[in-house]
CSV table of C-alpha atoms and ligand atoms in Angstrom, one decimal:
chain,number,residue,atom,x,y,z
A,1,UNK,CA,4.7,-24.9,-7.6
A,2,UNK,CA,1.7,-26.9,-6.3
A,3,UNK,CA,0.9,-29.0,-9.3
A,4,UNK,CA,3.3,-31.5,-10.5
A,5,UNK,CA,5.5,-30.5,-13.4
A,6,UNK,CA,4.5,-30.3,-16.9
A,7,UNK,CA,7.6,-29.8,-18.6
A,8,UNK,CA,11.5,-29.9,-18.2
A,9,UNK,CA,11.7,-26.2,-17.1
A,10,UNK,CA,9.3,-26.9,-14.4
A,11,UNK,CA,11.5,-29.8,-13.2
A,12,UNK,CA,14.5,-27.1,-12.9
A,13,UNK,CA,12.4,-24.9,-10.8
A,14,UNK,CA,11.5,-27.8,-8.4
A,15,UNK,CA,15.3,-29.0,-8.4
A,16,UNK,CA,16.3,-25.4,-7.4
A,17,UNK,CA,14.1,-25.7,-4.5
A,18,UNK,CA,15.1,-29.1,-3.6
A,19,UNK,CA,18.8,-29.0,-3.7
A,20,UNK,CA,21.4,-27.1,-1.4
A,21,UNK,CA,22.4,-23.9,-3.3
A,22,UNK,CA,26.2,-25.1,-3.9
A,23,UNK,CA,24.9,-28.3,-5.7
A,24,UNK,CA,22.1,-26.7,-7.7
A,25,UNK,CA,24.5,-24.2,-8.9
A,26,UNK,CA,27.0,-26.6,-9.8
A,27,UNK,CA,24.5,-28.5,-12.0
A,28,UNK,CA,22.8,-25.5,-13.5
A,29,UNK,CA,25.9,-23.4,-14.1
A,30,UNK,CA,28.2,-22.8,-17.2
A,31,UNK,CA,31.6,-21.1,-17.7
A,32,UNK,CA,32.3,-17.3,-17.2
A,33,UNK,CA,29.7,-15.1,-18.6
A,34,UNK,CA,27.5,-18.1,-19.5
A,35,UNK,CA,27.0,-16.7,-22.8
A,36,UNK,CA,27.1,-20.1,-24.5
A,37,UNK,CA,24.8,-21.6,-21.8
A,38,UNK,CA,22.1,-19.1,-22.8
A,39,UNK,CA,22.7,-19.7,-26.6
A,40,UNK,CA,22.5,-23.4,-26.1
A,41,UNK,CA,18.8,-23.2,-25.6
A,42,UNK,CA,18.0,-19.8,-27.5
A,43,UNK,CA,19.7,-21.3,-30.6
A,44,UNK,CA,17.0,-24.1,-30.6
A,45,UNK,CA,14.2,-21.1,-30.4
A,46,UNK,CA,15.7,-19.5,-33.5
A,47,UNK,CA,14.9,-22.8,-35.6
A,48,UNK,CA,11.3,-23.0,-36.8
A,49,UNK,CA,9.4,-25.9,-37.9
A,50,UNK,CA,7.9,-26.5,-41.1
A,51,UNK,CA,5.0,-29.0,-40.7
A,52,UNK,CA,3.5,-31.1,-43.4
A,53,UNK,CA,-0.2,-31.7,-43.3
A,54,UNK,CA,-2.7,-34.3,-44.6
A,55,UNK,CA,-0.2,-37.1,-43.8
A,56,UNK,CA,-1.5,-40.2,-42.0
A,57,UNK,CA,-0.3,-40.0,-38.5
A,58,UNK,CA,-2.7,-42.2,-36.7
A,59,UNK,CA,0.4,-44.3,-35.8
A,60,UNK,CA,3.7,-42.5,-34.9
A,61,UNK,CA,6.9,-44.6,-34.3
A,62,UNK,CA,9.8,-43.0,-32.3
A,63,UNK,CA,11.9,-46.1,-31.8
A,64,UNK,CA,15.4,-46.4,-33.3
A,65,UNK,CA,18.5,-48.1,-32.9
A,66,UNK,CA,22.1,-46.9,-32.1
A,67,UNK,CA,25.4,-48.7,-32.8
A,68,UNK,CA,23.1,-51.9,-33.2
A,69,UNK,CA,21.1,-51.4,-29.9
A,70,UNK,CA,17.5,-50.8,-29.8
A,71,UNK,CA,16.1,-47.6,-28.2
A,72,UNK,CA,12.5,-46.6,-27.4
A,73,UNK,CA,13.5,-43.0,-28.6
A,74,UNK,CA,16.5,-41.2,-30.1
A,75,UNK,CA,17.1,-39.7,-26.5
A,76,UNK,CA,20.1,-40.7,-24.4
A,77,UNK,CA,21.3,-40.0,-21.0
A,78,UNK,CA,24.5,-37.7,-21.1
A,79,UNK,CA,27.4,-38.4,-18.9
A,80,UNK,CA,27.1,-36.1,-15.9
A,81,UNK,CA,29.3,-36.4,-12.7
A,82,UNK,CA,28.3,-37.1,-9.1
A,83,UNK,CA,24.6,-38.0,-9.2
A,84,UNK,CA,24.6,-38.2,-5.5
A,85,UNK,CA,24.8,-34.5,-5.3
A,86,UNK,CA,21.4,-34.6,-6.7
A,87,UNK,CA,19.8,-37.7,-4.8
A,88,UNK,CA,21.3,-40.3,-2.5
A,89,UNK,CA,20.3,-43.1,-5.1
A,90,UNK,CA,23.1,-41.6,-7.5
A,91,UNK,CA,24.1,-43.2,-10.8
A,92,UNK,CA,22.3,-46.5,-9.7
A,93,UNK,CA,18.7,-44.7,-9.8
A,94,UNK,CA,19.6,-43.0,-13.0
A,95,UNK,CA,20.7,-46.3,-14.7
A,96,UNK,CA,17.4,-48.1,-13.6
A,97,UNK,CA,15.6,-45.2,-14.9
A,98,UNK,CA,17.4,-45.6,-18.2
A,99,UNK,CA,16.7,-49.3,-18.4
A,100,UNK,CA,13.0,-48.9,-17.8
A,101,UNK,CA,12.9,-46.2,-20.4
A,102,UNK,CA,14.9,-48.4,-22.8
A,103,UNK,CA,17.4,-45.7,-23.4
A,104,UNK,CA,21.4,-45.8,-23.2
A,105,UNK,CA,22.9,-44.2,-20.3
A,106,UNK,CA,26.5,-42.8,-20.6
A,107,UNK,CA,28.0,-43.5,-17.2
A,108,UNK,CA,30.3,-40.5,-16.1
A,109,UNK,CA,34.0,-41.2,-15.3
A,110,UNK,CA,33.1,-38.9,-12.2
A,111,UNK,CA,30.4,-41.1,-11.1
A,112,UNK,CA,29.7,-41.0,-7.4
A,113,UNK,CA,28.5,-44.8,-7.5
A,114,UNK,CA,31.1,-47.4,-8.4
A,115,UNK,CA,31.0,-48.7,-12.0
A,116,UNK,CA,30.4,-52.3,-10.7
A,117,UNK,CA,27.6,-51.0,-8.6
A,118,UNK,CA,25.7,-49.5,-11.5
A,119,UNK,CA,26.5,-52.4,-13.7
A,120,UNK,CA,24.9,-54.8,-11.2
A,121,UNK,CA,21.9,-52.7,-10.6
A,122,UNK,CA,19.9,-53.3,-13.8
A,123,UNK,CA,20.3,-54.2,-17.4
A,124,UNK,CA,20.4,-50.8,-19.0
A,125,UNK,CA,22.6,-50.5,-22.2
A,126,UNK,CA,25.5,-48.6,-20.9
A,127,UNK,CA,28.4,-46.7,-22.3
A,128,UNK,CA,31.4,-45.5,-20.2
A,129,UNK,CA,32.7,-41.9,-20.4
A,130,UNK,CA,36.3,-41.5,-20.1
A,131,UNK,CA,38.5,-38.6,-19.0
A,132,UNK,CA,42.2,-39.2,-19.5
A,133,UNK,CA,44.2,-38.5,-16.5
A,134,UNK,CA,48.0,-37.6,-16.2
A,135,UNK,CA,48.2,-41.1,-15.0
A,136,UNK,CA,47.5,-42.9,-18.1
A,137,UNK,CA,47.2,-46.5,-16.2
A,138,UNK,CA,44.1,-45.1,-14.7
A,139,UNK,CA,42.3,-45.2,-18.1
A,140,UNK,CA,43.5,-48.5,-18.8
A,141,UNK,CA,42.2,-49.7,-15.8
A,142,UNK,CA,38.8,-48.2,-15.9
A,143,UNK,CA,38.3,-49.1,-19.7
A,144,UNK,CA,39.3,-52.8,-18.8
A,145,UNK,CA,36.6,-52.6,-15.9
A,146,UNK,CA,33.9,-51.0,-18.2
A,147,UNK,CA,34.7,-53.7,-20.8
A,148,UNK,CA,34.6,-56.7,-18.6
A,149,UNK,CA,31.1,-55.3,-16.8
A,150,UNK,CA,29.4,-55.3,-20.1
A,151,UNK,CA,29.6,-51.6,-21.1
A,152,UNK,CA,29.1,-51.5,-24.8
A,153,UNK,CA,31.2,-48.5,-25.8
A,154,UNK,CA,33.7,-45.8,-24.5
A,155,UNK,CA,33.0,-42.2,-24.7
A,156,UNK,CA,36.2,-40.2,-24.4
A,157,UNK,CA,35.6,-36.5,-23.6
A,158,UNK,CA,38.1,-34.3,-25.6
A,159,UNK,CA,37.0,-30.6,-24.6
A,160,UNK,CA,38.4,-30.8,-21.1
A,161,UNK,CA,42.3,-30.5,-21.1
A,162,UNK,CA,41.7,-28.2,-18.1
A,163,UNK,CA,38.3,-27.3,-16.3
A,164,UNK,CA,36.3,-24.4,-17.5
A,165,UNK,CA,36.0,-21.4,-15.3
A,166,UNK,CA,32.8,-21.9,-13.5
A,167,UNK,CA,32.3,-18.7,-11.2
A,168,UNK,CA,29.4,-20.1,-9.3
A,169,UNK,CA,31.6,-23.0,-8.0
A,170,UNK,CA,34.3,-20.6,-7.0
A,171,UNK,CA,32.1,-18.3,-5.2
A,172,UNK,CA,30.5,-21.4,-3.4
A,173,UNK,CA,33.9,-23.1,-2.8
A,174,UNK,CA,32.6,-26.1,-4.4
A,175,UNK,CA,33.6,-29.4,-2.9
A,176,UNK,CA,35.8,-31.9,-5.0
A,177,UNK,CA,33.9,-34.8,-6.4
A,178,UNK,CA,34.0,-38.1,-4.7
A,179,UNK,CA,34.7,-40.4,-7.7
A,180,UNK,CA,34.1,-44.0,-6.3
A,181,UNK,CA,35.8,-45.4,-9.4
A,182,UNK,CA,39.1,-44.1,-8.1
A,183,UNK,CA,39.1,-45.7,-4.9
A,184,UNK,CA,42.5,-47.3,-4.2
A,185,UNK,CA,43.9,-45.8,-7.6
A,186,UNK,CA,44.2,-42.3,-6.8
A,187,UNK,CA,43.8,-39.8,-3.9
A,188,UNK,CA,44.0,-36.1,-4.5
A,189,UNK,CA,44.4,-33.6,-1.3
A,190,UNK,CA,43.1,-30.3,-1.9
A,191,UNK,CA,44.5,-27.4,-0.2
A,192,UNK,CA,41.9,-25.7,1.8
A,193,UNK,CA,44.2,-22.5,2.3
A,194,UNK,CA,43.9,-21.9,-1.4
A,195,UNK,CA,40.1,-20.9,-1.4
A,196,UNK,CA,38.0,-20.9,-4.6
A,197,UNK,CA,36.7,-24.1,-6.3
A,198,UNK,CA,38.0,-27.3,-4.8
A,199,UNK,CA,36.6,-28.9,-7.8
A,200,UNK,CA,38.8,-27.0,-10.0
A,201,UNK,CA,42.1,-27.6,-7.9
A,202,UNK,CA,41.2,-31.5,-8.1
A,203,UNK,CA,40.8,-31.1,-11.9
A,204,UNK,CA,44.0,-29.2,-12.4
A,205,UNK,CA,45.9,-32.1,-10.3
A,206,UNK,CA,44.3,-35.0,-12.5
A,207,UNK,CA,43.3,-34.1,-16.2
A,208,UNK,CA,46.1,-34.7,-18.9
A,209,UNK,CA,46.4,-31.5,-20.9
A,210,UNK,CA,48.7,-33.0,-23.1
A,211,UNK,CA,45.9,-35.3,-24.6
A,212,UNK,CA,46.0,-35.3,-28.3
A,213,UNK,CA,44.9,-37.2,-31.5
A,214,UNK,CA,47.5,-39.9,-31.2
A,215,UNK,CA,45.9,-40.8,-27.9
A,216,UNK,CA,42.7,-41.6,-29.7
A,217,UNK,CA,44.5,-44.1,-31.6
A,218,UNK,CA,46.2,-45.3,-28.3
A,219,UNK,CA,42.8,-45.6,-26.6
A,220,UNK,CA,41.5,-47.8,-29.4
A,221,UNK,CA,44.4,-50.0,-29.0
A,222,UNK,CA,43.7,-50.8,-25.3
A,223,UNK,CA,39.9,-51.9,-25.9
A,224,UNK,CA,37.8,-54.0,-28.2
A,225,UNK,CA,34.8,-51.6,-27.5
A,226,UNK,CA,33.9,-48.9,-29.9
A,227,UNK,CA,35.3,-45.6,-29.1
A,228,UNK,CA,33.0,-42.3,-29.4
A,229,UNK,CA,34.5,-38.7,-29.0
A,230,UNK,CA,32.5,-36.2,-27.1
A,231,UNK,CA,33.1,-32.5,-27.7
A,232,UNK,CA,33.7,-31.9,-31.3
A,233,UNK,CA,32.3,-28.6,-32.7
A,234,UNK,CA,34.3,-28.2,-35.9
A,235,UNK,CA,34.4,-30.0,-39.3
A,236,UNK,CA,38.2,-30.1,-39.2
A,237,UNK,CA,38.0,-32.1,-35.8
A,238,UNK,CA,35.2,-34.3,-37.1
A,239,UNK,CA,37.3,-35.5,-40.0
A,240,UNK,CA,40.4,-35.9,-37.7
A,241,UNK,CA,38.1,-38.1,-35.5
A,242,UNK,CA,37.2,-40.2,-38.5
A,243,UNK,CA,40.8,-40.5,-39.5
A,244,UNK,CA,41.6,-41.9,-35.9
A,245,UNK,CA,39.1,-44.5,-36.2
A,246,UNK,CA,36.3,-43.4,-33.9
A,247,UNK,CA,32.9,-45.1,-34.0
A,248,UNK,CA,30.9,-42.2,-33.4
A,249,UNK,CA,30.9,-38.3,-32.9
A,250,UNK,CA,29.3,-36.3,-30.2
A,251,UNK,CA,28.7,-32.8,-31.1
A,252,UNK,CA,28.8,-30.9,-27.8
A,253,UNK,CA,30.1,-28.0,-25.9
A,254,UNK,CA,29.9,-29.7,-22.5
A,255,UNK,CA,26.6,-28.1,-21.7
A,256,UNK,CA,28.7,-24.6,-21.8
A,257,UNK,CA,30.8,-25.6,-19.0
A,258,UNK,CA,34.2,-25.4,-20.7
A,259,UNK,CA,35.0,-22.6,-23.2
A,260,UNK,CA,32.4,-19.8,-23.1
A,261,UNK,CA,31.6,-18.1,-26.3
A,262,UNK,CA,31.9,-21.3,-28.4
A,263,UNK,CA,28.8,-22.0,-30.8
A,264,UNK,CA,25.7,-23.6,-29.6
A,265,UNK,CA,26.0,-27.3,-30.6
A,266,UNK,CA,22.9,-27.4,-32.6
A,267,UNK,CA,24.4,-24.3,-34.8
A,268,UNK,CA,27.4,-26.4,-35.8
A,269,UNK,CA,25.6,-29.7,-36.1
A,270,UNK,CA,24.5,-29.7,-39.7
A,271,UNK,CA,28.1,-28.8,-40.9
A,272,UNK,CA,29.6,-31.5,-39.0
A,273,UNK,CA,27.2,-34.0,-40.1
A,274,UNK,CA,27.9,-33.0,-43.8
A,275,UNK,CA,31.7,-33.5,-43.0
A,276,UNK,CA,31.2,-36.9,-41.5
A,277,UNK,CA,29.3,-37.9,-44.6
A,278,UNK,CA,27.6,-40.8,-42.9
A,279,UNK,CA,30.9,-42.6,-42.0
A,280,UNK,CA,29.8,-42.9,-38.3
A,281,UNK,CA,26.6,-41.9,-36.4
A,282,UNK,CA,26.5,-38.4,-35.0
A,283,UNK,CA,24.9,-37.5,-31.5
A,284,UNK,CA,24.5,-33.8,-30.3
A,285,UNK,CA,23.9,-32.4,-26.7
A,286,UNK,CA,23.4,-29.0,-25.1
A,287,UNK,CA,20.1,-27.3,-24.4
A,288,UNK,CA,17.6,-29.8,-25.3
A,289,UNK,CA,14.8,-28.9,-23.2
A,290,UNK,CA,11.6,-30.0,-25.6
A,291,UNK,CA,10.6,-32.7,-28.0
A,292,UNK,CA,10.5,-30.0,-30.5
A,293,UNK,CA,14.3,-29.5,-30.0
A,294,UNK,CA,14.9,-33.3,-30.4
A,295,UNK,CA,13.1,-33.0,-33.8
A,296,UNK,CA,15.3,-30.1,-34.9
A,297,UNK,CA,18.5,-32.0,-34.0
A,298,UNK,CA,17.2,-35.1,-36.0
A,299,UNK,CA,16.0,-32.7,-39.1
A,300,UNK,CA,19.5,-31.2,-38.9
A,301,UNK,CA,21.3,-34.6,-39.2
A,302,UNK,CA,21.7,-36.1,-35.7
A,303,UNK,CA,21.1,-39.9,-35.2
A,304,UNK,CA,20.0,-39.2,-31.7
A,305,UNK,CA,20.5,-36.5,-29.0
A,306,UNK,CA,21.8,-36.8,-25.2
A,307,UNK,CA,20.3,-34.8,-22.3
A,308,UNK,CA,22.2,-33.5,-19.4
A,309,UNK,CA,21.0,-31.3,-16.5
A,310,UNK,CA,17.1,-32.2,-16.9
A,311,UNK,CA,18.1,-35.7,-15.8
A,312,UNK,CA,19.8,-34.4,-12.9
A,313,UNK,CA,16.9,-32.4,-12.0
A,314,UNK,CA,14.5,-35.1,-12.5
A,315,UNK,CA,16.9,-37.1,-10.1
A,316,UNK,CA,16.9,-34.3,-7.4
A,317,UNK,CA,13.1,-33.9,-7.6
A,318,UNK,CA,12.0,-37.6,-7.5
A,319,UNK,CA,15.0,-39.9,-7.7
A,320,UNK,CA,14.4,-42.8,-10.2
A,321,UNK,CA,10.7,-41.8,-10.9
A,322,UNK,CA,11.9,-38.2,-11.7
A,323,UNK,CA,14.2,-39.4,-14.3
A,324,UNK,CA,11.7,-41.5,-15.7
A,325,UNK,CA,9.4,-38.8,-15.7
A,326,UNK,CA,11.8,-36.6,-17.5
A,327,UNK,CA,12.7,-38.9,-20.3
A,328,UNK,CA,8.9,-40.0,-20.9
A,329,UNK,CA,8.0,-36.1,-21.1
A,330,UNK,CA,10.4,-35.5,-23.8
A,331,UNK,CA,9.5,-38.7,-25.6
A,332,UNK,CA,5.9,-37.7,-25.6
A,333,UNK,CA,6.6,-34.3,-26.7
A,334,UNK,CA,8.6,-35.8,-29.6
A,335,UNK,CA,5.9,-38.1,-30.6
A,336,UNK,CA,3.3,-35.3,-30.5
A,337,UNK,CA,5.8,-33.1,-32.5
A,338,UNK,CA,6.3,-35.7,-35.3
A,339,UNK,CA,2.3,-36.0,-35.3
A,340,UNK,CA,1.7,-32.5,-35.9
A,341,UNK,CA,4.7,-32.2,-38.3
A,342,UNK,CA,3.5,-34.9,-40.3
A,343,UNK,CA,6.2,-37.5,-39.7
A,344,UNK,CA,4.8,-40.9,-38.8
A,345,UNK,CA,8.6,-42.3,-38.4
A,346,UNK,CA,12.0,-40.7,-37.7
A,347,UNK,CA,13.1,-41.4,-41.2
A,348,UNK,CA,10.2,-39.1,-42.4
A,349,UNK,CA,12.0,-36.2,-40.4
A,350,UNK,CA,14.0,-34.2,-43.0
A,351,UNK,CA,15.9,-31.2,-43.6
A,352,UNK,CA,12.9,-29.5,-45.3
A,353,UNK,CA,11.0,-29.6,-42.0
A,354,UNK,CA,13.1,-26.9,-40.3
A,355,UNK,CA,14.3,-23.5,-41.2
A,356,UNK,CA,17.3,-22.2,-39.8
A,357,UNK,CA,18.5,-18.4,-39.3
A,358,UNK,CA,20.9,-19.1,-42.1
A,359,UNK,CA,18.0,-20.2,-44.5
A,360,UNK,CA,16.1,-17.1,-44.0
A,361,UNK,CA,19.2,-15.2,-45.3
A,362,UNK,CA,19.3,-17.2,-48.4
B,401,FNR,C1,28.2,-32.6,-17.3
B,401,FNR,N1,29.0,-32.9,-18.5
B,401,FNR,C2,29.9,-33.7,-18.4
B,401,FNR,N2,30.3,-34.3,-19.6
B,401,FNR,C3,31.4,-35.4,-19.5
B,401,FNR,O1,31.8,-35.8,-20.4
B,401,FNR,N3,31.7,-36.0,-18.3
B,401,FNR,C4,31.1,-35.6,-17.1
B,401,FNR,O2,31.5,-36.1,-15.9
B,401,FNR,C5,30.3,-34.6,-17.1
B,401,FNR,N4,29.9,-33.9,-16.0
B,401,FNR,C6,28.7,-33.0,-16.0
B,401,FNR,C7,28.1,-32.6,-14.9
B,401,FNR,C8,27.1,-31.6,-15.0
B,401,FNR,C9,26.4,-31.4,-13.7
B,401,FNR,C10,26.8,-31.1,-16.0
B,401,FNR,C11,25.5,-30.3,-16.2
B,401,FNR,C12,27.2,-31.6,-17.2
B,401,FNR,C13,28.4,-32.4,-19.7
B,401,FNR,C14,27.2,-33.3,-20.2
B,401,FNR,O3,27.6,-34.5,-20.6
B,401,FNR,C15,26.8,-32.6,-21.5
B,401,FNR,O4,27.4,-32.4,-22.5
B,401,FNR,C16,25.7,-31.4,-21.0
B,401,FNR,O5,25.1,-31.5,-19.9
B,401,FNR,C17,24.7,-31.3,-22.1
B,401,FNR,O6,23.9,-30.2,-22.0
B,401,FNR,P1,22.5,-30.0,-21.2
B,401,FNR,O7,21.6,-31.2,-21.6
B,401,FNR,O8,23.0,-30.1,-19.9
B,401,FNR,O9,22.0,-28.5,-21.6
């Protein structure tokens, strides 16, 4: 590709060329048949837009707030591990980009840069994503560290009692993550005789498969920060999360990297939003590649969206600048979509602006 990328898909192609195959496959891949991975984007394509005309859109405002923090747009950075696989600047570069774009970055537990390093690198609004390991004291220590470093919320990922089967990683003998935050807290030796994905071996030694709803109550008891749950796909679990006292729900299938054949997150968003009934804000991620996708998610009731892989592709191609370009592209596309759909503000985006496959059957 000679000319600069015009959209997020072109960033993906450039990242494919820039990265060693093992790392590109790790970022791009999903679980097993990658059915849900394809559906995550295709489900957006099955939703059509219904624009309104002759609305004054001479000024379009995409700014919003989330949990009381002002954002330039309802687009946040999803937690993804090991940014140094994409670029030597790692999570520090991503956080700087998020700060410049005035959005929230959710720093992954599996960050390749230390939480302290990310905190001191810029003044981005940051949330910390937590995996709960068998050794619970690690969660306590990391949550305390995040809190004292000015992180604003804990996002606990609940769809990973074990790692999903990612066949590209098995084939590539994917190396285990280097999680800087665990230095001095935990060291896991992987068995090089076993073959397969070392990442998977690492995960099975560490993740706590006994994690359950009572632990959300425990997590809330060890921090003053709001706790959000990431990985909800059913109305039942959304209700349980509210009962457990969470401050936000993230509708997510982990970018289709955990259980294959689950619904695309955008397809279950509306029913989860209905079950939540405004009790707490709802975010969605998975397959968002265009401003029109952001618009569709907002029309179906999300307060904001999170973006995973495209951020890493931007980082791989151009470091901090690449991440800024990816976020700005999405913001510009959202702004144009709103103008063309007759929505000068985010509040003007309604359910009537989209038609889902279910609507067409009625
Ligand atoms: C992830 N995701 C993820 N989620 C999480 O809670 N903790 C993590 O450490 C990671 N790590 C991670 C690494 C990579 C390479 C990817 C692609 C994804 C999932 C992530 O937060 C998000 O749910 C999805 O990436 C959203 O889908 P899209 O935007 O990538 O389609």
